[in-house]
Structures are given as structure tokens and as C-alpha cells.
Amino acid sequence: ARPPMSAAAVASAAGGLAQDLEQERKTRERWEAEAERAERRRIVAEKQLAAQTARVAELVEDRGALERRLQEARSREVSLARETGVGAAEAMLPANEAAIRERRR
């Protein structure tokens, strides 16, 4: 069995424990603050991703509409070529040039 600790030894040990506890509290508070900042950054990133995803969906929809318009224009040109006797290849040139210009953007 250990001999009883003196009052000074008890006070010293208690002071050391108090310092350890204070250090642990400060560390915990730092980590909590960092976790809160990380959560705020996550929320901002999530909102940005949602906005970007919506924009991509809009662009895909716009691209689909442009492709449909291009296909309709090509069909009209082929029909016109048949009516006028101009070869299909010559009739397709303007549509092909428009498609090339659109791809270059």
C-alpha cells in the first residue's frame, strides 16, 4: 500500500490534472470550431454543386434543342433539294457549315 500523499502533493497533482483538463478543453473547442467551419464549407459546396448541376442540365437541354433544330433544318434542306433538283450534298453544305461553326464555340 502507498503511504498517504501530503497536502502539497495532493494540491500539485490536482493542479496538474486541472491543467491537463484545461488543455483538453481547449483542444476540444478548437476541433469543434474546425468541425463547424468544415460543415459551413460543405453546405456552400453543396449549394454550388446543385447550381452547377442545374446549369449543366440547362445546357444539355439547350444542346438537345439545337440538335433538333439542326436536324429539322437538314431535313428541310434535303426536301428543298429534292424539289429544286439541287443535289443533296450541295443542299447539306449550309447545314454542315452551321454545325461546324456551332462545334467551334
Coordinates of N, CA and C in Angstrom, one line a residue:
A1 N 0.8 -1.2 0.0 CA 0.0 0.0 0.0 C 0.9 1.2 0.0
R2 N 0.4 2.3 -0.6 CA 1.2 3.5 -0.7 C 0.9 4.3 0.6
P3 N 1.9 5.1 0.9 CA 1.7 6.0 2.0 C 0.8 7.1 1.6
P4 N 0.1 7.7 2.5 CA -0.8 8.8 2.1 C 0.0 10.0 1.6
M5 N -0.6 10.7 0.6 CA 0.0 11.9 0.0 C -0.1 13.1 0.9
S6 N 0.9 13.9 0.8 CA 0.9 15.1 1.6 C -0.1 16.1 1.0
A7 N -0.5 17.1 1.7 CA -1.4 18.1 1.2 C -0.8 18.8 0.0
A8 N 0.5 19.1 0.0 CA 1.2 19.7 -1.1 C 1.2 18.8 -2.3
A9 N 1.4 17.5 -2.1 CA 1.5 16.6 -3.2 C 0.1 16.5 -3.8
V10 N -0.9 16.5 -3.0 CA -2.3 16.4 -3.5 C -2.6 17.7 -4.3
A11 N -2.3 18.8 -3.8 CA -2.5 20.1 -4.5 C -1.8 20.1 -5.8
S12 N -0.5 19.6 -5.8 CA 0.3 19.7 -7.0 C -0.4 18.7 -8.1
A13 N -0.8 17.6 -7.6 CA -1.4 16.6 -8.5 C -2.7 17.2 -9.1
A14 N -3.5 17.8 -8.2 CA -4.8 18.4 -8.6 C -4.5 19.5 -9.6
G15 N -3.5 20.3 -9.4 CA -3.1 21.4 -10.3 C -2.7 20.9 -11.6
G16 N -2.0 19.8 -11.6 CA -1.6 19.2 -12.9 C -2.8 18.6 -13.7
L17 N -3.7 18.0 -12.9 CA -4.9 17.5 -13.6 C -5.7 18.6 -14.1
A18 N -5.8 19.7 -13.4 CA -6.6 20.9 -13.8 C -6.0 21.4 -15.1
Q19 N -4.7 21.5 -15.2 CA -4.0 22.0 -16.4 C -4.3 21.0 -17.6
D20 N -4.2 19.7 -17.3 CA -4.5 18.7 -18.3 C -5.9 18.9 -18.8
L21 N -6.8 19.0 -17.9 CA -8.3 19.2 -18.3 C -8.5 20.5 -19.1
E22 N -7.8 21.5 -18.7 CA -7.9 22.8 -19.4 C -7.4 22.7 -20.8
Q23 N -6.3 22.0 -21.0 CA -5.7 21.8 -22.3 C -6.6 20.9 -23.1
E24 N -7.2 19.9 -22.6 CA -8.1 19.0 -23.3 C -9.3 19.8 -23.7
R25 N -9.8 20.7 -22.9 CA -11.0 21.5 -23.2 C -10.7 22.5 -24.4
K26 N -9.5 23.1 -24.3 CA -9.1 24.0 -25.4 C -9.0 23.2 -26.7
T27 N -8.4 22.0 -26.6 CA -8.2 21.2 -27.8 C -9.6 20.8 -28.4
R28 N -10.5 20.4 -27.5 CA -11.8 20.0 -27.9 C -12.5 21.2 -28.6
E29 N -12.4 22.4 -28.0 CA -13.1 23.6 -28.6 C -12.5 24.0 -29.9
R30 N -11.2 23.8 -30.1 CA -10.6 24.0 -31.4 C -11.1 23.1 -32.5
W31 N -11.2 21.8 -32.1 CA -11.7 20.8 -33.0 C -13.2 21.1 -33.3
E32 N -14.0 21.5 -32.3 CA -15.4 21.8 -32.6 C -15.5 23.0 -33.5
A33 N -14.7 24.0 -33.3 CA -14.7 25.2 -34.2 C -14.4 24.8 -35.6
E34 N -13.3 23.9 -35.8 CA -12.9 23.5 -37.1 C -14.0 22.6 -37.7
A35 N -14.7 21.8 -37.0 CA -15.8 21.0 -37.5 C -16.9 21.9 -38.0
E36 N -17.2 22.9 -37.2 CA -18.3 23.9 -37.6 C -17.9 24.6 -39.0
R37 N -16.6 25.0 -39.1 CA -16.2 25.7 -40.3 C -16.3 24.7 -41.5
A38 N -15.9 23.5 -41.2 CA -15.9 22.4 -42.3 C -17.4 22.2 -42.7
E39 N -18.3 22.2 -41.8 CA -19.7 22.0 -42.1 C -20.2 23.2 -42.9
R40 N -19.8 24.4 -42.6 CA -20.3 25.6 -43.4 C -19.7 25.5 -44.8
R41 N -18.4 25.1 -44.9 CA -17.8 24.9 -46.2 C -18.6 23.8 -47.0
R42 N -18.9 22.7 -46.4 CA -19.6 21.7 -47.0 C -21.0 22.1 -47.6
I43 N -21.7 22.9 -46.8 CA -23.0 23.5 -47.2 C -22.9 24.4 -48.4
V44 N -21.8 25.2 -48.4 CA -21.6 26.1 -49.5 C -21.3 25.3 -50.7
A45 N -20.4 24.3 -50.6 CA -20.0 23.5 -51.7 C -21.2 22.7 -52.3
E46 N -22.1 22.2 -51.4 CA -23.3 21.5 -51.8 C -24.2 22.4 -52.6
K47 N -24.4 23.7 -52.2 CA -25.2 24.6 -52.9 C -24.6 25.0 -54.3
Q48 N -23.3 25.1 -54.3 CA -22.6 25.4 -55.6 C -22.8 24.2 -56.5
L49 N -22.6 23.0 -56.0 CA -22.8 21.8 -56.8 C -24.2 21.7 -57.4
A50 N -25.2 22.0 -56.6 CA -26.6 22.0 -57.0 C -26.8 23.0 -58.1
A51 N -26.2 24.2 -58.0 CA -26.4 25.2 -59.0 C -25.7 24.8 -60.3
Q52 N -24.5 24.2 -60.2 CA -23.8 23.8 -61.4 C -24.5 22.7 -62.0
T53 N -25.0 21.8 -61.3 CA -25.8 20.6 -61.8 C -27.0 21.1 -62.6
A54 N -27.7 22.1 -62.0 CA -28.8 22.7 -62.7 C -28.4 23.4 -64.0
R55 N -27.3 24.0 -64.0 CA -26.8 24.7 -65.2 C -26.4 23.7 -66.3
V56 N -25.8 22.6 -65.8 CA -25.4 21.6 -66.8 C -26.7 21.0 -67.4
A57 N -27.7 20.8 -66.6 CA -29.0 20.3 -67.2 C -29.6 21.3 -68.2
E58 N -29.5 22.5 -67.9 CA -30.0 23.6 -68.8 C -29.2 23.5 -70.1
L59 N -27.9 23.4 -70.0 CA -27.0 23.3 -71.2 C -27.3 22.1 -72.0
V60 N -27.5 20.9 -71.4 CA -27.8 19.7 -72.1 C -29.2 19.9 -72.8
E61 N -30.1 20.5 -72.1 CA -31.4 20.7 -72.8 C -31.3 21.7 -74.0
D62 N -30.5 22.7 -73.8 CA -30.3 23.7 -74.9 C -29.6 23.0 -76.1
R63 N -28.6 22.1 -75.8 CA -27.9 21.4 -76.8 C -28.9 20.5 -77.6
G64 N -29.7 19.8 -76.8 CA -30.7 18.9 -77.5 C -31.6 19.7 -78.4
A65 N -32.1 20.9 -77.9 CA -32.9 21.7 -78.7 C -32.2 22.2 -80.0
L66 N -30.9 22.5 -79.9 CA -30.2 23.0 -81.0 C -30.0 21.8 -82.0
E67 N -29.7 20.6 -81.5 CA -29.5 19.4 -82.3 C -30.8 19.1 -83.1
R68 N -32.0 19.3 -82.4 CA -33.3 19.0 -83.1 C -33.5 20.1 -84.2
R69 N -33.2 21.3 -83.9 CA -33.3 22.4 -84.9 C -32.4 22.1 -86.1
L70 N -31.2 21.7 -85.8 CA -30.3 21.4 -86.9 C -30.8 20.2 -87.7
Q71 N -31.3 19.2 -87.1 CA -31.8 18.1 -87.8 C -33.0 18.5 -88.7
E72 N -33.9 19.3 -88.1 CA -35.0 19.9 -88.9 C -34.6 20.7 -90.1
A73 N -33.5 21.5 -89.9 CA -33.0 22.3 -91.0 C -32.4 21.4 -92.0
R74 N -31.7 20.4 -91.6 CA -31.2 19.4 -92.6 C -32.3 18.8 -93.4
S75 N -33.3 18.3 -92.7 CA -34.5 17.7 -93.4 C -35.1 18.6 -94.4
R76 N -35.3 19.9 -94.0 CA -35.9 20.9 -94.9 C -35.0 21.1 -96.1
E77 N -33.7 21.1 -95.9 CA -32.8 21.3 -97.0 C -32.8 20.2 -97.9
V78 N -32.9 19.0 -97.4 CA -33.0 17.8 -98.3 C -34.3 17.8 -99.1
S79 N -35.4 18.2 -98.4 CA -36.7 18.3 -99.1 C -36.6 19.3 -100.2
L80 N -36.0 20.4 -99.8 CA -35.9 21.5 -100.8 C -35.0 21.1 -102.0
A81 N -34.0 20.4 -101.7 CA -33.1 19.9 -102.7 C -33.8 19.0 -103.7
R82 N -34.7 18.1 -103.1 CA -35.4 17.2 -104.0 C -36.4 18.0 -104.9
E83 N -37.0 19.0 -104.3 CA -38.0 19.8 -105.1 C -37.3 20.7 -106.2
T84 N -36.1 21.2 -105.9 CA -35.4 22.1 -106.8 C -34.4 21.3 -107.7
G85 N -34.1 20.1 -107.4 CA -33.2 19.3 -108.2 C -31.8 19.5 -107.9
V86 N -31.5 20.4 -106.8 CA -30.1 20.5 -106.4 C -29.7 19.3 -105.6
G87 N -28.5 18.8 -105.8 CA -28.1 17.6 -105.2 C -28.1 17.7 -103.7
A88 N -28.3 16.6 -103.0 CA -28.4 16.5 -101.5 C -27.1 17.0 -100.9
A89 N -26.0 16.7 -101.5 CA -24.7 17.1 -100.9 C -24.6 18.6 -100.9
E90 N -25.0 19.2 -102.0 CA -24.9 20.7 -102.1 C -26.0 21.3 -101.1
A91 N -27.1 20.7 -101.0 CA -28.1 21.2 -100.1 C -27.7 21.1 -98.6
M92 N -26.9 20.1 -98.3 CA -26.4 19.9 -96.9 C -25.3 20.8 -96.6
L93 N -24.6 21.4 -97.5 CA -23.4 22.2 -97.2 C -23.7 23.3 -96.1
P94 N -24.8 24.1 -96.3 CA -25.0 25.2 -95.3 C -25.3 24.6 -93.9
A95 N -26.0 23.5 -93.8 CA -26.3 22.9 -92.5 C -25.0 22.4 -91.9
N96 N -24.2 21.8 -92.7 CA -22.9 21.2 -92.2 C -22.0 22.4 -91.7
E97 N -22.0 23.4 -92.5 CA -21.1 24.6 -92.1 C -21.7 25.2 -90.8
A98 N -23.0 25.2 -90.6 CA -23.5 25.8 -89.3 C -23.2 24.8 -88.2
A99 N -23.2 23.5 -88.4 CA -22.9 22.6 -87.4 C -21.4 22.7 -87.0
I100 N -20.5 22.9 -88.0 CA -19.1 23.1 -87.7 C -18.9 24.4 -86.9
R101 N -19.6 25.5 -87.3 CA -19.4 26.7 -86.5 C -19.9 26.5 -85.1
E102 N -21.0 25.8 -84.9 CA -21.5 25.6 -83.6 C -20.6 24.8 -82.7
R103 N -19.9 23.8 -83.3 CA -19.0 23.0 -82.5 C -17.7 23.8 -82.1
R104 N -17.4 24.7 -82.9 CA -16.2 25.5 -82.6 C -16.4 26.4 -81.5
R105 N -17.6 26.7 -81.1 CA -17.8 27.6 -80.0 C -17.4 27.1 -78.7

